[in-house]
XYZ file of C-alpha atoms in Angstrom:
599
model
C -28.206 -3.317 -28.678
C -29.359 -1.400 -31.832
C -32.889 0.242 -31.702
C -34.628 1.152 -35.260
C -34.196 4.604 -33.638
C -30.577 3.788 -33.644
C -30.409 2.548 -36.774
C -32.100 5.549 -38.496
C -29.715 7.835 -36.806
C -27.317 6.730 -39.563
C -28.905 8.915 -41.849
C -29.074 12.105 -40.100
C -25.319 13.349 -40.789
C -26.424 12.368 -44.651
C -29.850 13.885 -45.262
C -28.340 16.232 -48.060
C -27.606 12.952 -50.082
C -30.815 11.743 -49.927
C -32.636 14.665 -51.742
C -30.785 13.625 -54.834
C -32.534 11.740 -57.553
C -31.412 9.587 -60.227
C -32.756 8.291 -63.489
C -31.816 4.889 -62.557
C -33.120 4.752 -59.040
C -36.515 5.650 -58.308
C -37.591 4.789 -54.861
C -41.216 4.512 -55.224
C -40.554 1.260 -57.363
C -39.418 -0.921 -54.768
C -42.256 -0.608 -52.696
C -43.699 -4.211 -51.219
C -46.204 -5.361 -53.919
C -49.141 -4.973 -51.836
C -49.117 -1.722 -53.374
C -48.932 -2.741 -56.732
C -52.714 -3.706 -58.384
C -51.122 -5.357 -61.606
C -48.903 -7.605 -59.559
C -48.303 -10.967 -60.137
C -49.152 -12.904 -56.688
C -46.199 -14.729 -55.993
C -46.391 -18.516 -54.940
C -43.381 -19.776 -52.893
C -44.299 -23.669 -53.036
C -41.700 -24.195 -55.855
C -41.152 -27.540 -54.960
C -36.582 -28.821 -54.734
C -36.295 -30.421 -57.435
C -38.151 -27.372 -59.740
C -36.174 -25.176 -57.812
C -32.779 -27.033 -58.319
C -33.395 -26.842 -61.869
C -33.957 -23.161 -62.050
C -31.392 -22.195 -60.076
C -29.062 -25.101 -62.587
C -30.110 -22.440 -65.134
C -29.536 -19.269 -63.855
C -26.404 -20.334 -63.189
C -25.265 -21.217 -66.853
C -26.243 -18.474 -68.441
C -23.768 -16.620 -70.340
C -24.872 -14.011 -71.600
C -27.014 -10.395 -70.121
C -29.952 -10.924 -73.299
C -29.985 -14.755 -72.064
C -30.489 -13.600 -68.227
C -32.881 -10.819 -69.503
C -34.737 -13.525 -71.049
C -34.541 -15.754 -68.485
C -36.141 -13.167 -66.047
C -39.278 -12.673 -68.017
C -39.533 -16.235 -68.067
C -39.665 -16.925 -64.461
C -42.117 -14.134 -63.820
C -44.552 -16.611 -65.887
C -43.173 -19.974 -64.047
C -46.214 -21.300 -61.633
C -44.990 -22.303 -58.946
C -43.755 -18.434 -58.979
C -39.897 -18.292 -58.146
C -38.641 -16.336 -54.548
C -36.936 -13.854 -53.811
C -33.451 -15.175 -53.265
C -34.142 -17.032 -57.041
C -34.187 -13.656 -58.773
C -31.111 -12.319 -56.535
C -29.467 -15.552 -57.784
C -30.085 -13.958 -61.609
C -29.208 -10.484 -60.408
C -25.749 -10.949 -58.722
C -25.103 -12.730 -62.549
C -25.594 -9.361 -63.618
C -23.600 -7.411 -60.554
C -20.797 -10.042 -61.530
C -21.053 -9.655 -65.707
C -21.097 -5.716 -64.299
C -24.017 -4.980 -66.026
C -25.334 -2.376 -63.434
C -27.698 -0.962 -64.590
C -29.228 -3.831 -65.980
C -29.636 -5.521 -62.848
C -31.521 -1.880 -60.955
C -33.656 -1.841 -63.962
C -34.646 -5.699 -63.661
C -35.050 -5.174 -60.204
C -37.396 -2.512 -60.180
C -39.412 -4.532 -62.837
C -39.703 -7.309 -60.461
C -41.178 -5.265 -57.694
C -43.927 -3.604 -59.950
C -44.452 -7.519 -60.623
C -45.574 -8.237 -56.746
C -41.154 -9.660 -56.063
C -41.043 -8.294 -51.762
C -37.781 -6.844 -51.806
C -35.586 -8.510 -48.839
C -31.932 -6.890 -47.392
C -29.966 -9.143 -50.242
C -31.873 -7.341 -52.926
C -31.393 -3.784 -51.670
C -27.442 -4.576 -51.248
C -27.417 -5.780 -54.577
C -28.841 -1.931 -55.931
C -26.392 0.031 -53.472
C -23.692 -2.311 -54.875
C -24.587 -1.468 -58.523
C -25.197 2.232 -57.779
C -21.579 2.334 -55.867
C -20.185 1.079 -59.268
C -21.701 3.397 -61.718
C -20.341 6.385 -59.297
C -23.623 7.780 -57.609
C -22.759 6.156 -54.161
C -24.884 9.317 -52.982
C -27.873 7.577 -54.244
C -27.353 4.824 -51.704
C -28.124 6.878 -49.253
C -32.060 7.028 -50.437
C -32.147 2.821 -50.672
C -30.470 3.174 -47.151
C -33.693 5.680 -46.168
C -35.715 2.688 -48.067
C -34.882 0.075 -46.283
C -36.060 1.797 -42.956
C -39.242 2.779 -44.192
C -40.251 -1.002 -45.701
C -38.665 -2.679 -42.522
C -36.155 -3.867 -43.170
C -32.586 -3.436 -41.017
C -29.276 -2.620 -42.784
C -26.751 -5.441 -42.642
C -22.592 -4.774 -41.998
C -22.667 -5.525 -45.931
C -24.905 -2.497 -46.486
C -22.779 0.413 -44.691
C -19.676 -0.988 -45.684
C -20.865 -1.046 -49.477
C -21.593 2.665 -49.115
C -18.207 2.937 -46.789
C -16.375 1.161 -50.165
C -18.316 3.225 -53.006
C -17.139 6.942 -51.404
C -13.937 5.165 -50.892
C -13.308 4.724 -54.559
C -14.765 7.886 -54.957
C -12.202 9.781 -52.819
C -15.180 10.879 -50.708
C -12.560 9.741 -47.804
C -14.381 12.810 -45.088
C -17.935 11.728 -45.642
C -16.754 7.313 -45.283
C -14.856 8.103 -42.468
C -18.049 9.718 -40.692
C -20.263 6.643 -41.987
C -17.800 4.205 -39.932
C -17.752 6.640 -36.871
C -21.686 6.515 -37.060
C -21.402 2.796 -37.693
C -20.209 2.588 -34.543
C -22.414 4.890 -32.713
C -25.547 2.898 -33.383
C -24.082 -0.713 -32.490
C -22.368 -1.869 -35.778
C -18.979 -3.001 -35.352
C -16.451 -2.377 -38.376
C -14.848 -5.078 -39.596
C -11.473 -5.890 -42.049
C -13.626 -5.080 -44.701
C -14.302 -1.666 -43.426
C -10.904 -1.070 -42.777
C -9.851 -2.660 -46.030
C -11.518 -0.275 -47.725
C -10.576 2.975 -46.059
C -6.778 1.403 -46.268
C -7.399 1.443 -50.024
C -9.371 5.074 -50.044
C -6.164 6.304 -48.599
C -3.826 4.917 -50.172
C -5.905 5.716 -53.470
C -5.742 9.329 -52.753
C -1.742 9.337 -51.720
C -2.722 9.504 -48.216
C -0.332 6.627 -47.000
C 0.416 8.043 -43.364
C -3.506 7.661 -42.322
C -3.731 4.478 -44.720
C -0.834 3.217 -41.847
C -2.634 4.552 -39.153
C -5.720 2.382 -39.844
C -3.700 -0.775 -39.952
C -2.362 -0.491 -36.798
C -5.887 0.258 -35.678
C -7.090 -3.074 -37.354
C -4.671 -4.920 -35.646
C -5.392 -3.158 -32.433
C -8.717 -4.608 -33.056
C -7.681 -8.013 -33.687
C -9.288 -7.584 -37.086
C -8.162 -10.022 -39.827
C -5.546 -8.334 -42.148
C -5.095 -9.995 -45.618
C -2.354 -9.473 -47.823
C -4.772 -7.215 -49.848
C -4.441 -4.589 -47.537
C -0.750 -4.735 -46.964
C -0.361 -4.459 -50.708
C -2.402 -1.430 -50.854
C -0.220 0.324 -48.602
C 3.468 -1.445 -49.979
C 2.040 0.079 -53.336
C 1.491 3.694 -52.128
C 4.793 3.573 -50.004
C 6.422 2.748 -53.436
C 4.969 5.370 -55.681
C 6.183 8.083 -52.977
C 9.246 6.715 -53.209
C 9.600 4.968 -49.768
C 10.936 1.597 -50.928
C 12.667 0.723 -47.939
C 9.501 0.995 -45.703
C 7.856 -1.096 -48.326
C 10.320 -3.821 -48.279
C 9.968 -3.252 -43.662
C 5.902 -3.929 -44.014
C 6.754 -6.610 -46.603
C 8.870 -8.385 -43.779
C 6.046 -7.369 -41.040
C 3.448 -9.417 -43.347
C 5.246 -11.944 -43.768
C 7.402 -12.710 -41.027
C 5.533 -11.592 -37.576
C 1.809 -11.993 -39.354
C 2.234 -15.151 -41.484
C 0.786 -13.603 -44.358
C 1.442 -15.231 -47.807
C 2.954 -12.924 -50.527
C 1.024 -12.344 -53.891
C 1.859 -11.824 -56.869
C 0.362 -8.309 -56.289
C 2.507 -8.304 -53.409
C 6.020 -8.736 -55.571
C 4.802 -6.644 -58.519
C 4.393 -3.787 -56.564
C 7.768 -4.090 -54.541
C 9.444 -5.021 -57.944
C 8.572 -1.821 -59.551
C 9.403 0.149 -56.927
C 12.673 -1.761 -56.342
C 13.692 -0.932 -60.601
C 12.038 1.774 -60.226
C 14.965 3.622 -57.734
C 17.808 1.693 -59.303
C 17.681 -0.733 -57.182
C 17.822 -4.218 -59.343
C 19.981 -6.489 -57.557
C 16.569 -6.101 -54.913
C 14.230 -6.189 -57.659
C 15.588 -9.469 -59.155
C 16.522 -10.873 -55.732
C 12.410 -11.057 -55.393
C 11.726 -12.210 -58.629
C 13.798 -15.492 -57.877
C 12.096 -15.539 -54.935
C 8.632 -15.217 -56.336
C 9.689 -17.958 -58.584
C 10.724 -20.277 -55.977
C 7.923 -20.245 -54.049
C 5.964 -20.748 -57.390
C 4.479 -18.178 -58.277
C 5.003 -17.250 -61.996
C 5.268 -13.632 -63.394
C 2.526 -12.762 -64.966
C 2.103 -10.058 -67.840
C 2.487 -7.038 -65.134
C 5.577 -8.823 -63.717
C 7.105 -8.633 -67.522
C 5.783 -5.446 -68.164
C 7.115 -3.623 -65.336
C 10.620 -5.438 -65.899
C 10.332 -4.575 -69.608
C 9.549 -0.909 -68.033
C 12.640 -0.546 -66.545
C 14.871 -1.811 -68.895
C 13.290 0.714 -71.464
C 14.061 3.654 -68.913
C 17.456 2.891 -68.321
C 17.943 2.583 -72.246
C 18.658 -0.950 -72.361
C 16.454 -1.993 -75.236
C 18.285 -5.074 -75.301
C 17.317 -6.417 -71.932
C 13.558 -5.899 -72.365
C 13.703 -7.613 -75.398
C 15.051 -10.561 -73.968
C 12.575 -9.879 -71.148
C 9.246 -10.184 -73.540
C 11.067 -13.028 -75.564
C 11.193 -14.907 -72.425
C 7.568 -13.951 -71.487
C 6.222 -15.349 -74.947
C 8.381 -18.580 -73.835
C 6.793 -18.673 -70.608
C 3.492 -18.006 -72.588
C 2.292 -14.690 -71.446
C 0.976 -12.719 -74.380
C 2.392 -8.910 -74.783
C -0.172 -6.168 -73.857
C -0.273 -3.091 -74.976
C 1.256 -1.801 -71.640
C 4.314 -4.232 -72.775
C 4.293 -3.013 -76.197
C 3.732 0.812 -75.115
C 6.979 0.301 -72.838
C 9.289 -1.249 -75.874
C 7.995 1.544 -77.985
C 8.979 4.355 -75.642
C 12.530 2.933 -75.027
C 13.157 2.591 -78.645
C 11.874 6.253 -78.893
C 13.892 7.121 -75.796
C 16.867 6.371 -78.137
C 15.714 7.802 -82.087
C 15.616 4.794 -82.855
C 12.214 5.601 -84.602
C 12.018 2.581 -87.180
C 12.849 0.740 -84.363
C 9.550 1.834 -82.467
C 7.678 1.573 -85.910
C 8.654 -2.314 -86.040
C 7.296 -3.373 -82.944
C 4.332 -1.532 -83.382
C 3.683 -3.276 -86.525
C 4.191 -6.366 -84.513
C 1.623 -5.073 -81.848
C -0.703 -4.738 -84.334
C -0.081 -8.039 -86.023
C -0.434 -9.478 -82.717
C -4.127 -7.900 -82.609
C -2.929 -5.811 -79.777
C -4.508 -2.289 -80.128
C -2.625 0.243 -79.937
C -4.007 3.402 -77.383
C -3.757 6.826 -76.868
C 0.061 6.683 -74.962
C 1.279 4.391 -78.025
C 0.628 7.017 -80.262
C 1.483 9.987 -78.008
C 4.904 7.754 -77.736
C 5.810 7.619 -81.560
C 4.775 11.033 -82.444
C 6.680 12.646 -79.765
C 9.531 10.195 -81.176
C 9.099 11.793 -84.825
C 9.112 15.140 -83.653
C 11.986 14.817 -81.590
C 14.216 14.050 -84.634
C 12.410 16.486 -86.750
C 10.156 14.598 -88.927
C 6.965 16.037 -87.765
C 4.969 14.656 -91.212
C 5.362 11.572 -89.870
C 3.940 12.589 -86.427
C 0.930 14.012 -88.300
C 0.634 10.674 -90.141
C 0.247 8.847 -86.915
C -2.450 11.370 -85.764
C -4.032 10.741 -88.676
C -3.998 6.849 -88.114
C -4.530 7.425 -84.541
C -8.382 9.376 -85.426
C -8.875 6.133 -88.089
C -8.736 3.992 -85.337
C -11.101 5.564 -83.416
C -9.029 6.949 -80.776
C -9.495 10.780 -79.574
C -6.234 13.362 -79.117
C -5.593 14.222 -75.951
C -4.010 17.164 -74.369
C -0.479 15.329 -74.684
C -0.774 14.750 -77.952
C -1.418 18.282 -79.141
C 1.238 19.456 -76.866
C 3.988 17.304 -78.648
C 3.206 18.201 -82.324
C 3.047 21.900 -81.031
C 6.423 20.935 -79.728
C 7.698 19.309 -82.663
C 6.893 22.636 -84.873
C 8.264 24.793 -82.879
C 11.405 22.162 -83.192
C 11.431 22.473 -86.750
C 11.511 25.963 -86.308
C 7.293 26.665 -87.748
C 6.166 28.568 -85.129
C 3.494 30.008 -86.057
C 1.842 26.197 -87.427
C 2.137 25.651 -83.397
C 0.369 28.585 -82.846
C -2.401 27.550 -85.335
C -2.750 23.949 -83.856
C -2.899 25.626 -80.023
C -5.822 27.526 -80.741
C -7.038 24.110 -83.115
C -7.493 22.456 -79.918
C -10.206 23.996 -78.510
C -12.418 23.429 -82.071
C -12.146 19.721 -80.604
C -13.282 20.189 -77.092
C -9.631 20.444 -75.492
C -8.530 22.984 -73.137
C -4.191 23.647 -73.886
C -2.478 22.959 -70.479
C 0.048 24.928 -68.802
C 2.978 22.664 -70.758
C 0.804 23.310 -74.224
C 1.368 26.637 -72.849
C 5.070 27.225 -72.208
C 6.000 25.050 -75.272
C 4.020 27.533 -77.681
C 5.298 30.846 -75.945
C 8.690 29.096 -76.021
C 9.067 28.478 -79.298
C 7.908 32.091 -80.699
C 10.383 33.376 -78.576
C 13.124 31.280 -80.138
C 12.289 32.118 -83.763
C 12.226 35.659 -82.795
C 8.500 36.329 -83.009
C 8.520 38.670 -80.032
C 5.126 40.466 -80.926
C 3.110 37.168 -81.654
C 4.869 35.949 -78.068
C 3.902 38.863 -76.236
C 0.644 38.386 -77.627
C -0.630 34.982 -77.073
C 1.176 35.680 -73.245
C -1.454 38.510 -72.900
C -4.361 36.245 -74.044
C -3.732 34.129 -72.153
C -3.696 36.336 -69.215
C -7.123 36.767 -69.997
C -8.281 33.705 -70.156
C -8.870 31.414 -67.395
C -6.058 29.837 -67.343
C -4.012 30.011 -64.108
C -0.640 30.536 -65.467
C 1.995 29.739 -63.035
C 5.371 30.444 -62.400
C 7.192 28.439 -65.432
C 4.961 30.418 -67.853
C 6.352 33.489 -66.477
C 9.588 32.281 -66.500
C 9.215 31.486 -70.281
C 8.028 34.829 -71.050
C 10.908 36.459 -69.092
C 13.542 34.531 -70.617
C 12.000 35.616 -74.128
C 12.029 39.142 -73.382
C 15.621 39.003 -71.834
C 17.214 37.160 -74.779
C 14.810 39.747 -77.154
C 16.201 42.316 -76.111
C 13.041 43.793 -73.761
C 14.878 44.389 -70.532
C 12.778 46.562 -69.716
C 9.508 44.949 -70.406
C 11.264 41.929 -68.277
C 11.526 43.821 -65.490
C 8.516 45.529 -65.376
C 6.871 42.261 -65.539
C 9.279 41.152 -62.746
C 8.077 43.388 -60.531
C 4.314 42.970 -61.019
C 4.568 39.490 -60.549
C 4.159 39.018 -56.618
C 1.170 41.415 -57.032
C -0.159 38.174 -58.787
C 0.168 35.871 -56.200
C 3.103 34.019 -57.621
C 6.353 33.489 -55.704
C 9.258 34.251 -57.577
C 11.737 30.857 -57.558
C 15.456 30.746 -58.134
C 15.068 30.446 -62.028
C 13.132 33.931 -62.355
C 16.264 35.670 -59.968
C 18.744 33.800 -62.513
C 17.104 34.760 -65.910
C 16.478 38.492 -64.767
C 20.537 38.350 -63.310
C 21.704 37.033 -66.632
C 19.603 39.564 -68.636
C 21.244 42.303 -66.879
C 24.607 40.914 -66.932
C 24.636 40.764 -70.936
C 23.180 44.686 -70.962
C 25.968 45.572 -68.560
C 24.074 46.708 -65.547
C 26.654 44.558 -63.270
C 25.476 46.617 -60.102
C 21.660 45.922 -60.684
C 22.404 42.416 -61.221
C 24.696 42.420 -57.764
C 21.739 44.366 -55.905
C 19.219 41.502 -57.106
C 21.365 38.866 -55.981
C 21.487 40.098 -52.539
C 17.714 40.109 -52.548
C 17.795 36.607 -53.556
C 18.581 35.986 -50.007
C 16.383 39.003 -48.215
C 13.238 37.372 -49.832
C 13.524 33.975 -48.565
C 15.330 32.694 -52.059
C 18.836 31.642 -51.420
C 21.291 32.301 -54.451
C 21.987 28.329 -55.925
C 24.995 27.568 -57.921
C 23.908 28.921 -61.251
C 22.541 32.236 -59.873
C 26.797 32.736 -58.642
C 27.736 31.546 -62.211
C 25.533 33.604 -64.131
C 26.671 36.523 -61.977
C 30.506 35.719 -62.201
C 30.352 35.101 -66.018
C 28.558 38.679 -66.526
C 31.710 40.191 -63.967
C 34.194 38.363 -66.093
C 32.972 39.463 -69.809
C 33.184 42.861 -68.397
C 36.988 42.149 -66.961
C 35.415 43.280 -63.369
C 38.575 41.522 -61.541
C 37.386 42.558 -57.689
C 34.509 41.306 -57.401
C 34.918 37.900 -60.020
C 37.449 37.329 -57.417
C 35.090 37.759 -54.589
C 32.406 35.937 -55.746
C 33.950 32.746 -56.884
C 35.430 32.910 -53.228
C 32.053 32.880 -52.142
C 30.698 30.151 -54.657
C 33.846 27.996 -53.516
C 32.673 28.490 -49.871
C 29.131 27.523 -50.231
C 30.320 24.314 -51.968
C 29.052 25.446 -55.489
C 31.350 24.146 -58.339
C 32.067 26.186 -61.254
C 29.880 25.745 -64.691
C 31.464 24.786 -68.034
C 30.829 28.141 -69.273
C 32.488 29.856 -66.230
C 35.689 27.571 -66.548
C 35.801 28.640 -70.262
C 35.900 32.687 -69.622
C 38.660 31.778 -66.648
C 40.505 30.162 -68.763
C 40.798 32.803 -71.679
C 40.845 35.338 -69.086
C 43.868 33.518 -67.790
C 45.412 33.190 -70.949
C 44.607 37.155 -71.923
C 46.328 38.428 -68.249
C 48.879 36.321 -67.355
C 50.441 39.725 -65.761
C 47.903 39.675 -62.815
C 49.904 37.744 -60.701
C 47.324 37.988 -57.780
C 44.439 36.617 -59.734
C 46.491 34.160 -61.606
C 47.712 32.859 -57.608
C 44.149 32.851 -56.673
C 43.452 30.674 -60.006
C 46.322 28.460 -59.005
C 44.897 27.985 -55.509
């Protein structure tokens, strides 16, 4: 049996959230009226058929300035409307998600003499766990102890859902444990929603966990849930133990499929090559009646793009206009990118003419698409055209963006206009990434601007960037190729001291710099520490090596090293196969290594 003590306990293990405060939520304000001298003193005689015909009208309103409207009037209707009238008009404005509407209309209709009940104070958690300060439900929680009133299942598990869906997953967890503590008994809501905090997060392995535990608890499990989880299993690639739940749902628990339920599974079926599956379910889907819908086409049109067959996903989205489901962007966003996929750049610029004709608005990852299409086949004025048309349509540059067009002139071979636009960024509020990064450094190195490299590499040392190991990597390959052997390895060596672990590629580039300077034995010594420090040689590290040996006709030990490469499984390169074969050509008197050729 719960105990107000009991109850109140709930809040202990959460006082720190209750010391917040909000503009939007100010406790004092939904304090009974008796409090309030300027109140209006509610009458609840409104007689059935007065009361039919309000409620008639709060539930055809359309629009939030009619329902604002309509509030004020009934805070002037004699006999004055109850309680559960003006929730009626509030969870219009919970469902129109007008949030903060509804916590500001509430709050007037307390300082108007409107007693609060448990429906009311669930409706301002709800709207606070939608505009992201769950925290603040925590003080309406404290509120509804101190005006009397005792927290329904619906309360905690609104608070359980809002830190949920904001990945708050340590802090819901301990509300549901508490839950339980002081009487209340979780239910497949609960559940639900920590399923889908998990599975939000990428945590599919406790997401699992707590469905066994629902069933455990003969709690009801809908195919919500399962798709959750099916959809998590997917994106980490586990398609097979999708497809096993799939079977569990709806063989052993009788639970009807979606349309959720095949989208998800159908995606990560194309997704993995697997498309005899993929379309196996779609006929299925189909047969049982269920239509695709514009996700269905999209993610088909998706796939198609990504393997390159542009043809495919255009029969795909003229079959989905057939079955009349309009195009979205997401549709038009994935025809683009195929068509970009393959240069086929006036291609792309077609259907976004269309998407625009179709009063489909292009976003942000249309345009990212097209100008990274443009600068991949060297026009880059066209890619600054887009931006251009991009800003005129109100949309904002992102990272991405700015990353390709520094790409695309460092393509183009105008290095230095990439370094101008990387340090442009920041004049528009955006911080260069650790790709904006490596592309820049990259391309100075390739046109040979070693100084202005070396320079931006050392600034951005400074900074606060936390340059990882492909940045180094970048910057070691430039001073290799440069030239700066030296510099490489001196930066080679200080590079543990700054907590980064040195990967295969850093052994390889430092191997092959040495190699093309001559210092064979350096190069031999560093591939033996390959393995010392925890970094196994990988098959370019022995081709790099053996191509250095053979330049420098060092017959021994090529020999002994491709014996090596052959017994760890590692095939020879192109480039390798070239030197053998000219050095076969140039000593066809070594009969030993021409036998060991042979063999």
């Amino acid at each position: 049996m719960r105990t107000r003590a009991s109850i109140s306990s709930l809040l202990q293990p959460f006082q720190h959230f209750r010391t917040l405060s909000n503009s939007l939520l100010n406790p004092s304000s939904f304090h009974s009226s008796s409090t309030h001298s300027n109140a209006v003193t509610p009458t609840h005689t409104t007689t059935p058929t007065n009361r039919t015909h309000l409620l008639n009208s709060i539930r055809s309103l359309k629009t939030v300035d009619a329902a604002v409207t309509f509030f004020h009037q009934m805070l002037t209707m004699k006999p004055f409307p109850c309680v559960k009238d003006f929730n009626s008009l509030f969870t219009f404005l919970v469902k129109t998600k007008h949030y903060t509407t509804a916590i500001s209309l509430i709050k007037h209709a307390y300082s108007s003499g409107v007693d609060a009940d448990i429906y009311t104070l669930n409706i301002v958690i709800n709207c606070l766990c939608h505009l992201g300060h769950t925290a603040f439900g925590f003080s309406v929680l404290g509120l509804i102890f101190k005006i009397g009133l005792e927290p329904t299942t619906v309360t905690l598990n609104t608070i359980v859902n809002g830190l949920c869906v904001e990945n708050n997953m340590a802090q819901a967890l301990r509300l549901v444990h508490h839950m339980e503590n002081v009487g209340y008994r979780p239910n497949s809501y609960t559940f639900g929603a920590i399923v889908n905090g998990f599975c939000k997060i990428g945590d599919t392995k406790s997401a699992i966990l707590f469905l066994k535990e629902m069933i455990e608890r003969n709690c009801e499990v809908n195919a919500v849930v399962y798709n959750a989880i099916m959809d998590g299993l997917c994106k980490d690639g586990l398609v097979s133990e999708a497809l096993s739940l799939f079977s569990e749902m709806r063989n052993s628990k009788g639970i009807e499929p979606t349309i959720v339920t095949y989208n998800c599974l159908i995606q990560g079926l194309c997704e993995f090559g697997r498309w005899k599956e993929g379309a196996s379910l779609l006929n299925e889907m189909m047969q049982k009646g269920i239509m695709p819908d514009v996700q269905t086409f999209s993610i088909l049109v998706d796939s198609f793009c990504k393997e390159g067959l542009v043809s495919g996903a255009k029969c795909v989205m003229s079959f989905m206009v057939h079955m009349g489901e309009e195009p979205n962007v997401v549709t038009y966003n994935s025809l683009i990118g195929g068509y970009c996929l393959r240069n086929q750049m006036e291609e792309a610029m077609k259907v976004y003419d269309l998407m625009i004709c179709r009063k489909s608005l292009p976003s942000v990852v249309t345009y990212n698409s097209l100008i990274h299409g443009w600068c991949k086949v060297k026009d880059v004025d066209k890619g600054i055209f887009l931006l251009g048309e991009m800003v005129n349509q109100g949309l904002y540059p992102d990272v991405v963006t700015w990353t390709i067009l520094v790409g695309g002139f460092c393509e183009v071979g105008k290095p230095l206009a990439a370094k101008k636009l990387f340090f442009t960024m920041k004049e528009y509020g955006l911080v260069p990434n650790l790709q904006t990064c490596a592309v820049v450094l990259d391309g100075l190195f390739k046109c040979h601007l070693y100084s202005e490299a070396i320079s931006l590499f050392r600034e951005m040392e400074k900074s606060d960037l936390d340059l990882d190991i492909v940045i180094y990597n970048v910057v070691l390959d430039g001073m290799c190729k440069g030239g700066k052997l030296d510099d490489a390895r001196e930066l080679f060596d200080s590079m543990p001291a700054k907590g980064l672990k040195i990967d295969a590629y850093s052994y390889n580039i430092m191997i092959r710099g040495l190699c093309w300077e001559g210092l064979l034995d350096d190069a031999e010594v560093l591939l033996m520490k390959m393995e010392e420090n925890g970094c196994p040689p990988n098959r370019c590290s022995y081709n790099v090596f053996v191509q250095g040996l053979l330049r420098k006709c060092d017959i021994s030990r090529s020999r002994k090293y491709l014996k090596i490469m052959i017994g760890k499984g590692f095939p020879v390169d192109a480039n390798t196969t070239k030197l053998l074969i000219c050095f076969y050509s140039a000593n066809k008197g070594d009969n030993a290594f021409q036998e060991f050729l042979q063999n």
